[in-house]
Amino acid sequence: MRIRRYTGKDIQEAMLKVKMDLGGEAVILNTRKIRRKGLKGLFSKPLTEILAAVDDDIGQKRKAAETEKPKNVNYEKARIDLLETRISQMESMLKSIYNNTRNKEEQKVTEPLEEFESAKTENASLPLSNENSVKPAENPFSFIVKRLEENEIEPEVIDVLVQNIKQYAGNSESYNEIMTVAEKTVRDMLGQPQTINLRDDGKPTVVLFLGPTGVGKTTTLAKIAAEYSLNQNKKIAFISADTYRIAAVEQLKTYAEILNIPVSVIYTPQEIKEAIDCYRDMDLILVDTAGRSHNDELQFAELKALVNTAEADEIYLLLSCGVSRSACRDILKHYSFLKDFKLLFTKFDEVHVPGIILNVRYATGKPLSYITVGQSVPDDIEVVNVDSIARSIL
Ligand SMILES: Nc1nc2c(ncn2[C@@H]2O[C@H](COP(=O)(O)OP(=O)(O)OP(=O)(O)O)[C@@H](O)[C@H]2O)c(=O)[nH]1
Ligand SMILES: [Mg+2]
């Protein structure tokens, strides 16, 4: 048995060295992170060390074979082996993701009661001990209510959910069945997310971003612009209606420059029509608005005038996931003058509970859309994943 240590900047590099030296038959005895010696080590990333062994017989045969082969062929072979291993790992990962998604899709298309029935049959085929092993000691409804409360769901929403779950679950006493129904009920309440619906009559789609100060309007607009211009090859223009602060216009102009998107700045609500008209050859016009305090009546009146004059195709109301329930109720009251809008939640990365999403969705009945998960433009934005939110709420 030959035992050797190999180091690399990561596990892949160290494994490549093991394979090159000992071959595919090598056994990994241990892996650990180590630091380089001396001062340098304190400031650099740790290395990965692998302790590997190979049977002497195999080692001898390999040595003999090696002398017959040129060194670089050997190196290439090891690289190919490693790549093959990685590809097969990726294949099995993709397969399991595909199977999971397919199962969820199949669940999604079934009606509540049908799904409940199918959950019943699925669970019936499970060994009895399996169901018992996941069944908590407490009543499933107490558990559900506790989870909803922990996620800061409004009491009124909890009542509605529990009523619906009871209705769909009938007289079932099975924990698994009730939880399946509960998840489906929360998913139904969240509804399907809707993203920007581009017009198909050759005219640009005008989208307005509204929301409290600092919620992330400008950053989110830049993320969406990047997606549509870089990935979907759409022609985009920005309009900044945020003239309260010079810095705000500059912020948008910086994104516009990076993305090579034209910007115009308007100073009164009446100018918006003209600005939209200038961009009639574009696919998408994104309008950034000033973060106005909803407690400032004058500023808010101007915002209402802007909304009325713009006649935008879509309006996104941005809300930070970190806002308290009472502040959120107050914000929604002020924006209740909006008729049609979609809900866009920001700063999801800063919270631990997604309750606000369900609360606001219930209170407004408006569709969910995107969710932002960090400060990075353009990466930190996603379409709301209703399944994962429902799962995490329960
Ligand atoms: N952690 C986190 N920070 C975010 C997110 N989105 C935006 N921010 C940060 O929030 C701050 C305000 O973002 P802006 O885009 O300027 O917000 P705004 O709504 O345009 O602000 P006003 O124009 O002043 O009303 C910036 O520091 C952003 O980087 C997010 O999803 N997560
Ligand atoms: Mg802004």
Coordinates of C-alpha atoms and ligand atoms in Angstrom, one line a residue:
M1 CA 0.0 0.0 0.0
R2 CA 1.4 3.4 -1.0
I3 CA 0.1 6.4 0.9
R4 CA 0.7 10.0 -0.3
R5 CA -0.4 13.6 0.3
Y6 CA -1.5 15.9 -2.5
T7 CA -2.5 19.5 -2.3
G8 CA -4.4 21.8 -4.7
K9 CA -6.1 25.1 -4.7
D10 CA -9.4 23.2 -4.6
I11 CA -10.6 19.6 -4.3
Q12 CA -10.7 19.2 -8.1
E13 CA -7.1 20.2 -8.5
A14 CA -5.9 18.0 -5.7
M15 CA -8.0 15.0 -7.1
L16 CA -6.4 15.6 -10.5
K17 CA -3.0 15.2 -9.0
V18 CA -4.1 12.0 -7.2
K19 CA -5.4 10.5 -10.4
M20 CA -2.3 11.5 -12.4
D21 CA 0.0 10.0 -9.8
L22 CA -1.9 7.0 -8.4
G23 CA -4.5 6.4 -11.1
G24 CA -8.3 5.8 -10.9
E25 CA -7.9 3.0 -8.3
A26 CA -6.6 5.2 -5.6
V27 CA -8.5 5.3 -2.4
I28 CA -9.1 8.6 -0.6
L29 CA -8.3 8.3 3.1
N30 CA -8.9 11.9 4.2
T31 CA -9.4 15.4 2.9
R32 CA -8.8 18.6 4.8
K33 CA -8.2 22.4 4.3
I34 CA -4.7 23.6 5.2
R35 CA -3.0 27.0 5.2
R36 CA 0.3 27.8 3.4
K37 CA 3.2 28.2 5.9
G38 CA 4.3 31.6 7.0
L39 CA 2.7 35.0 6.8
K40 CA 1.5 34.5 3.2
G41 CA -0.7 31.7 4.4
L42 CA -2.6 34.0 6.7
F43 CA -3.8 36.2 3.8
S44 CA -4.4 33.6 1.1
K45 CA -7.2 31.1 0.5
P46 CA -6.7 27.7 2.3
L47 CA -5.5 24.8 0.1
T48 CA -7.2 21.4 -0.1
E49 CA -5.1 18.4 1.0
I50 CA -6.0 14.9 0.1
L51 CA -4.4 11.8 1.7
A52 CA -4.7 9.0 -0.9
A53 CA -3.5 5.4 -1.0
V54 CA -3.2 2.8 -3.7
D55 CA -2.5 -1.0 -3.6
D56 CA 1.2 -1.7 -4.4
D57 CA 0.4 -4.2 -7.1
I58 CA -1.8 -1.7 -8.9
G59 CA 0.9 0.9 -8.3
Q60 CA 3.5 -1.3 -9.9
K61 CA 1.4 -2.2 -12.9
R62 CA 0.6 1.5 -13.3
K63 CA 4.3 2.5 -13.1
A64 CA 5.1 -0.1 -15.8
A65 CA 2.3 1.2 -18.0
E66 CA 3.4 4.7 -17.4
T67 CA 6.9 4.1 -18.7
E68 CA 5.4 2.9 -22.0
K69 CA 3.3 6.1 -22.4
P70 CA 4.5 9.6 -22.9
K71 CA 3.8 11.8 -19.8
N72 CA 1.3 14.2 -21.4
V73 CA -0.9 11.4 -22.7
N74 CA -1.1 10.2 -19.1
Y75 CA -2.0 13.7 -18.0
E76 CA -4.7 14.0 -20.7
K77 CA -6.2 10.6 -19.7
A78 CA -6.5 11.7 -16.1
R79 CA -8.1 14.9 -17.1
I80 CA -10.6 13.1 -19.3
D81 CA -11.3 10.6 -16.5
L82 CA -12.0 13.5 -14.2
L83 CA -14.2 15.2 -16.7
E84 CA -16.1 12.0 -17.3
T85 CA -16.7 11.6 -13.6
R86 CA -17.9 15.2 -13.4
I87 CA -20.2 14.8 -16.4
S88 CA -21.8 11.7 -15.0
Q89 CA -22.3 13.4 -11.6
M90 CA -24.0 16.3 -13.4
E91 CA -26.1 13.9 -15.4
S92 CA -27.4 12.3 -12.2
M93 CA -28.0 15.7 -10.6
L94 CA -29.9 16.9 -13.7
K95 CA -31.9 13.7 -13.7
S96 CA -33.0 14.2 -10.1
I97 CA -33.8 17.8 -10.6
Y98 CA -35.9 16.8 -13.7
N99 CA -37.7 14.1 -11.8
N100 CA -38.4 16.5 -8.9
T101 CA -39.7 19.2 -11.2
R102 CA -41.9 16.7 -13.1
N103 CA -43.4 15.4 -9.9
K104 CA -44.2 19.0 -8.9
E105 CA -45.7 19.8 -12.3
E106 CA -47.9 16.8 -12.1
Q107 CA -49.0 17.9 -8.7
K108 CA -49.7 21.4 -9.9
V109 CA -52.1 20.4 -12.7
T110 CA -54.3 18.4 -10.5
E111 CA -57.3 20.0 -8.8
P112 CA -57.2 20.4 -5.1
L113 CA -59.4 17.5 -4.3
E114 CA -57.8 15.3 -7.0
E115 CA -54.4 16.1 -5.6
F116 CA -55.6 15.3 -2.2
E117 CA -56.9 12.0 -3.5
S118 CA -53.6 11.2 -5.2
A119 CA -51.7 12.1 -2.1
K120 CA -53.9 9.7 -0.3
T121 CA -53.1 6.8 -2.7
E122 CA -49.4 7.7 -2.7
N123 CA -49.3 7.7 1.0
A124 CA -51.2 4.5 1.2
S125 CA -48.4 2.8 -0.7
L126 CA -45.8 4.0 1.8
P127 CA -44.9 1.6 4.5
L128 CA -46.8 2.4 7.7
S129 CA -43.7 3.0 9.7
N130 CA -42.6 5.7 7.2
E131 CA -45.7 7.8 7.9
N132 CA -45.4 7.3 11.6
S133 CA -41.8 8.3 11.6
V134 CA -42.5 11.8 10.2
K135 CA -45.7 12.4 12.2
P136 CA -45.1 14.9 14.9
A137 CA -46.6 14.4 18.3
E138 CA -48.9 17.4 18.0
N139 CA -52.0 17.9 16.0
P140 CA -51.2 18.7 12.4
F141 CA -53.4 21.9 12.5
S142 CA -51.6 23.2 15.6
F143 CA -48.4 22.6 13.8
I144 CA -49.6 24.4 10.7
V145 CA -50.8 27.4 12.8
K146 CA -47.5 27.5 14.7
R147 CA -45.5 27.5 11.4
L148 CA -47.8 30.3 10.0
E149 CA -47.4 32.4 13.1
E150 CA -43.6 31.9 13.1
N151 CA -43.6 33.2 9.5
E152 CA -45.5 36.3 10.7
I153 CA -48.6 35.5 8.6
E154 CA -51.5 37.9 9.6
P155 CA -54.1 36.2 11.9
E156 CA -56.8 36.8 9.3
V157 CA -54.8 35.0 6.6
I158 CA -54.1 32.1 9.0
D159 CA -57.9 31.7 9.7
V160 CA -58.7 31.6 5.9
L161 CA -55.9 29.1 5.2
V162 CA -56.9 26.8 8.1
Q163 CA -60.5 26.9 6.9
N164 CA -59.5 26.0 3.4
I165 CA -57.1 23.3 4.5
K166 CA -59.8 21.7 6.6
Q167 CA -62.3 21.9 3.7
Y168 CA -59.9 20.1 1.3
A169 CA -58.5 17.7 3.8
G170 CA -62.0 16.4 4.8
N171 CA -61.9 14.0 7.7
S172 CA -58.3 13.0 7.1
E173 CA -56.2 12.3 10.1
S174 CA -53.0 11.6 8.2
Y175 CA -50.3 14.1 8.9
N176 CA -48.7 13.7 5.5
E177 CA -52.1 14.1 3.7
I178 CA -52.9 17.3 5.7
M179 CA -49.5 18.8 5.0
T180 CA -49.8 18.1 1.3
V181 CA -53.1 19.8 1.2
A182 CA -51.7 22.7 3.3
E183 CA -48.8 23.3 1.0
K184 CA -51.2 23.2 -2.0
T185 CA -53.5 25.7 -0.2
V186 CA -50.7 28.1 0.4
R187 CA -49.5 27.7 -3.2
D188 CA -53.0 28.5 -4.4
M189 CA -53.2 31.6 -2.3
L190 CA -49.8 32.8 -3.6
G191 CA -51.0 32.3 -7.2
Q192 CA -48.8 32.1 -10.3
P193 CA -46.2 34.9 -10.7
Q194 CA -46.5 37.2 -13.7
T195 CA -43.5 38.9 -15.3
I196 CA -43.5 41.8 -17.9
N197 CA -45.9 41.1 -20.7
L198 CA -44.4 42.7 -23.8
R199 CA -46.9 44.2 -26.2
D200 CA -47.1 42.5 -29.6
D201 CA -48.5 45.5 -31.6
G202 CA -45.1 47.1 -32.4
K203 CA -45.5 49.7 -29.7
P204 CA -43.2 49.8 -26.7
T205 CA -44.3 48.4 -23.4
V206 CA -44.2 51.1 -20.7
V207 CA -43.5 49.9 -17.2
L208 CA -43.5 52.1 -14.1
F209 CA -41.7 51.2 -10.9
L210 CA -43.1 52.6 -7.7
G211 CA -42.5 52.1 -4.0
P212 CA -41.2 53.7 -0.8
T213 CA -37.8 55.4 -0.5
G214 CA -34.8 53.1 -0.8
V215 CA -36.8 50.0 -1.5
G216 CA -34.6 49.2 -4.5
K217 CA -36.5 50.6 -7.5
T218 CA -33.5 51.9 -9.4
T219 CA -31.4 48.8 -8.8
T220 CA -34.3 46.5 -9.7
L221 CA -35.1 48.4 -12.9
A222 CA -31.4 48.0 -13.9
K223 CA -31.6 44.3 -13.2
I224 CA -34.7 43.9 -15.4
A225 CA -33.2 46.1 -18.1
A226 CA -30.1 43.9 -18.2
E227 CA -32.2 40.7 -18.5
Y228 CA -34.2 42.1 -21.4
S229 CA -31.3 43.8 -23.2
L230 CA -28.6 41.3 -22.8
N231 CA -30.5 38.0 -22.7
Q232 CA -33.6 38.8 -24.8
N233 CA -32.1 41.3 -27.2
K234 CA -34.8 43.9 -26.6
K235 CA -34.4 47.6 -27.2
I236 CA -34.8 49.3 -23.9
A237 CA -35.0 53.0 -22.8
F238 CA -35.1 54.5 -19.4
I239 CA -37.1 57.5 -18.2
S240 CA -36.2 59.0 -14.9
A241 CA -39.0 60.8 -13.1
D242 CA -36.8 61.0 -10.0
T243 CA -35.7 64.6 -10.1
Y244 CA -35.7 65.2 -6.4
R245 CA -32.1 64.2 -6.1
I246 CA -29.4 64.7 -8.6
A247 CA -27.7 61.5 -7.3
A248 CA -30.8 59.5 -8.3
V249 CA -30.6 60.5 -11.9
E250 CA -26.8 59.9 -11.9
Q251 CA -27.4 56.4 -10.5
L252 CA -29.7 55.5 -13.4
K253 CA -27.4 57.1 -15.9
T254 CA -24.5 55.0 -14.7
Y255 CA -26.5 51.8 -15.3
A256 CA -27.7 53.2 -18.6
E257 CA -24.1 53.8 -19.7
I258 CA -23.0 50.3 -18.7
L259 CA -25.9 48.7 -20.5
N260 CA -25.8 51.1 -23.4
I261 CA -29.4 52.2 -22.9
P262 CA -30.7 55.8 -23.6
V263 CA -32.1 57.8 -20.7
S264 CA -34.3 60.8 -20.5
V265 CA -35.1 62.8 -17.4
I266 CA -38.5 64.4 -16.9
Y267 CA -39.2 67.2 -14.5
T268 CA -43.0 67.3 -14.4
P269 CA -45.6 64.5 -14.8
Q270 CA -46.9 66.2 -18.0
E271 CA -43.6 65.5 -19.8
I272 CA -43.9 61.8 -19.6
K273 CA -46.1 61.4 -22.7
E274 CA -43.5 63.3 -24.8
A275 CA -40.7 61.2 -23.4
I276 CA -42.5 57.9 -24.2
D277 CA -43.2 59.2 -27.7
C278 CA -39.5 59.8 -28.3
Y279 CA -38.9 56.1 -27.6
R280 CA -41.7 54.7 -29.8
D281 CA -39.2 52.5 -31.6
M282 CA -38.2 50.7 -28.4
D283 CA -39.5 47.4 -27.1
L284 CA -39.5 48.3 -23.5
I285 CA -39.5 51.7 -21.6
L286 CA -38.7 51.4 -17.9
V287 CA -39.7 54.4 -15.8
D288 CA -37.9 55.0 -12.5
T289 CA -39.7 57.1 -10.0
A290 CA -38.6 59.1 -7.0
G291 CA -38.6 57.4 -3.7
R292 CA -41.2 59.7 -2.1
S293 CA -42.3 59.5 1.4
H294 CA -46.0 58.4 1.3
N295 CA -46.5 60.8 4.2
D296 CA -45.7 63.8 2.1
E297 CA -49.0 64.7 0.5
L298 CA -47.6 67.1 -2.1
Q299 CA -45.0 64.6 -3.4
F300 CA -47.5 61.9 -3.4
A301 CA -50.0 64.0 -5.4
E302 CA -47.3 64.4 -8.1
L303 CA -46.8 60.7 -8.2
K304 CA -50.5 60.1 -8.7
A305 CA -50.4 62.6 -11.6
L306 CA -47.5 60.8 -13.1
V307 CA -49.4 57.4 -12.9
N308 CA -52.5 59.0 -14.5
T309 CA -50.6 60.7 -17.3
A310 CA -48.2 57.9 -18.2
E311 CA -51.0 55.3 -18.8
A312 CA -48.3 52.7 -18.4
D313 CA -48.9 49.1 -19.6
E314 CA -47.7 47.7 -16.3
I315 CA -47.0 49.1 -12.8
Y316 CA -44.8 47.3 -10.3
L317 CA -45.2 48.2 -6.7
L318 CA -42.0 47.4 -4.9
L319 CA -42.0 46.4 -1.2
S320 CA -39.1 45.4 0.9
C321 CA -39.4 42.0 2.5
G322 CA -37.9 43.5 5.7
V323 CA -40.7 45.9 6.3
S324 CA -42.9 45.4 9.4
R325 CA -46.5 44.2 9.1
S326 CA -47.9 47.6 10.4
A327 CA -45.6 49.6 8.1
C328 CA -46.6 47.4 5.2
R329 CA -50.3 48.0 5.9
D330 CA -49.7 51.7 5.9
I331 CA -47.8 51.6 2.6
L332 CA -50.5 49.6 1.0
K333 CA -53.1 52.1 2.2
H334 CA -51.2 55.0 0.5
Y335 CA -50.8 53.1 -2.8
S336 CA -54.5 52.0 -2.8
F337 CA -55.1 54.6 -5.5
L338 CA -53.4 52.2 -8.0
K339 CA -55.9 50.0 -9.9
D340 CA -53.7 47.4 -11.6
F341 CA -50.3 46.6 -10.5
K342 CA -48.0 43.6 -9.8
L343 CA -46.1 43.0 -6.5
L344 CA -42.4 43.0 -6.6
F345 CA -40.6 42.1 -3.3
T346 CA -37.0 43.3 -2.7
K347 CA -34.3 42.4 -0.2
F348 CA -35.4 38.9 0.3
D349 CA -31.8 38.1 1.2
E350 CA -32.2 40.2 4.3
V351 CA -35.1 38.3 5.9
H352 CA -35.6 34.9 7.4
V353 CA -39.3 34.7 7.0
P354 CA -41.2 35.1 3.7
G355 CA -44.6 35.9 5.4
I356 CA -44.9 39.4 4.0
I357 CA -45.3 37.9 0.5
L358 CA -48.3 35.9 1.5
N359 CA -49.8 38.7 3.6
V360 CA -49.6 41.3 0.8
R361 CA -50.7 38.9 -1.8
Y362 CA -53.8 38.2 0.3
A363 CA -54.5 41.8 1.2
T364 CA -54.2 43.2 -2.4
G365 CA -55.2 40.2 -4.5
K366 CA -52.5 41.4 -7.0
P367 CA -50.1 39.0 -8.8
L368 CA -46.6 38.3 -7.6
S369 CA -43.8 38.9 -10.0
Y370 CA -40.1 39.1 -9.3
I371 CA -38.2 38.9 -6.1
T372 CA -34.7 40.5 -5.5
V373 CA -32.2 38.7 -3.5
G374 CA -29.2 41.0 -3.2
Q375 CA -27.4 44.2 -4.4
S376 CA -25.7 42.7 -7.4
V377 CA -26.9 44.0 -10.8
P378 CA -27.9 42.1 -12.9
D379 CA -27.8 38.7 -11.1
D380 CA -29.8 39.2 -7.9
I381 CA -33.3 38.9 -9.2
E382 CA -35.6 35.9 -9.8
V383 CA -39.2 35.2 -10.7
V384 CA -41.0 34.3 -7.5
N385 CA -40.8 30.6 -6.8
V386 CA -44.2 29.8 -5.4
D387 CA -43.4 26.2 -4.5
S388 CA -40.3 27.1 -2.5
I389 CA -42.1 29.9 -0.6
A390 CA -45.0 27.7 0.2
R391 CA -42.6 25.0 1.5
S392 CA -40.6 27.4 3.5
I393 CA -43.7 29.0 5.1
L394 CA -44.9 25.5 6.2
Ligands
LIG1 N1 -29.7 43.4 0.4 C1 -30.3 44.0 -0.7 N2 -30.1 45.3 -1.0 C2 -30.7 45.7 -2.1 C3 -31.6 44.9 -2.9 N3 -32.1 45.7 -3.9 C4 -31.5 46.9 -3.7 N4 -30.7 47.0 -2.6 C5 -30.0 48.1 -2.0 O1 -30.9 49.1 -1.5 C6 -30.3 50.4 -1.6 C7 -31.3 51.3 -2.3 O2 -31.5 50.8 -3.6 P1 -32.1 51.8 -4.8 O3 -32.2 51.0 -6.0 O4 -31.3 53.0 -4.9 O5 -33.5 52.1 -4.1 P2 -34.6 53.1 -4.7 O6 -35.9 52.6 -4.3 O7 -34.3 53.5 -6.1 O8 -34.2 54.4 -3.7 P3 -34.8 55.8 -3.9 O9 -34.7 56.2 -5.3 O10 -34.0 56.6 -3.0 O11 -36.2 55.8 -3.4 C8 -29.0 50.2 -2.4 O12 -28.0 50.2 -1.6 C9 -29.2 48.9 -3.1 O13 -28.0 48.2 -3.4 C10 -31.7 43.5 -2.5 O14 -32.5 42.8 -3.1 N5 -31.1 43.1 -1.4
MG2 MG -34.0 55.3 -7.0

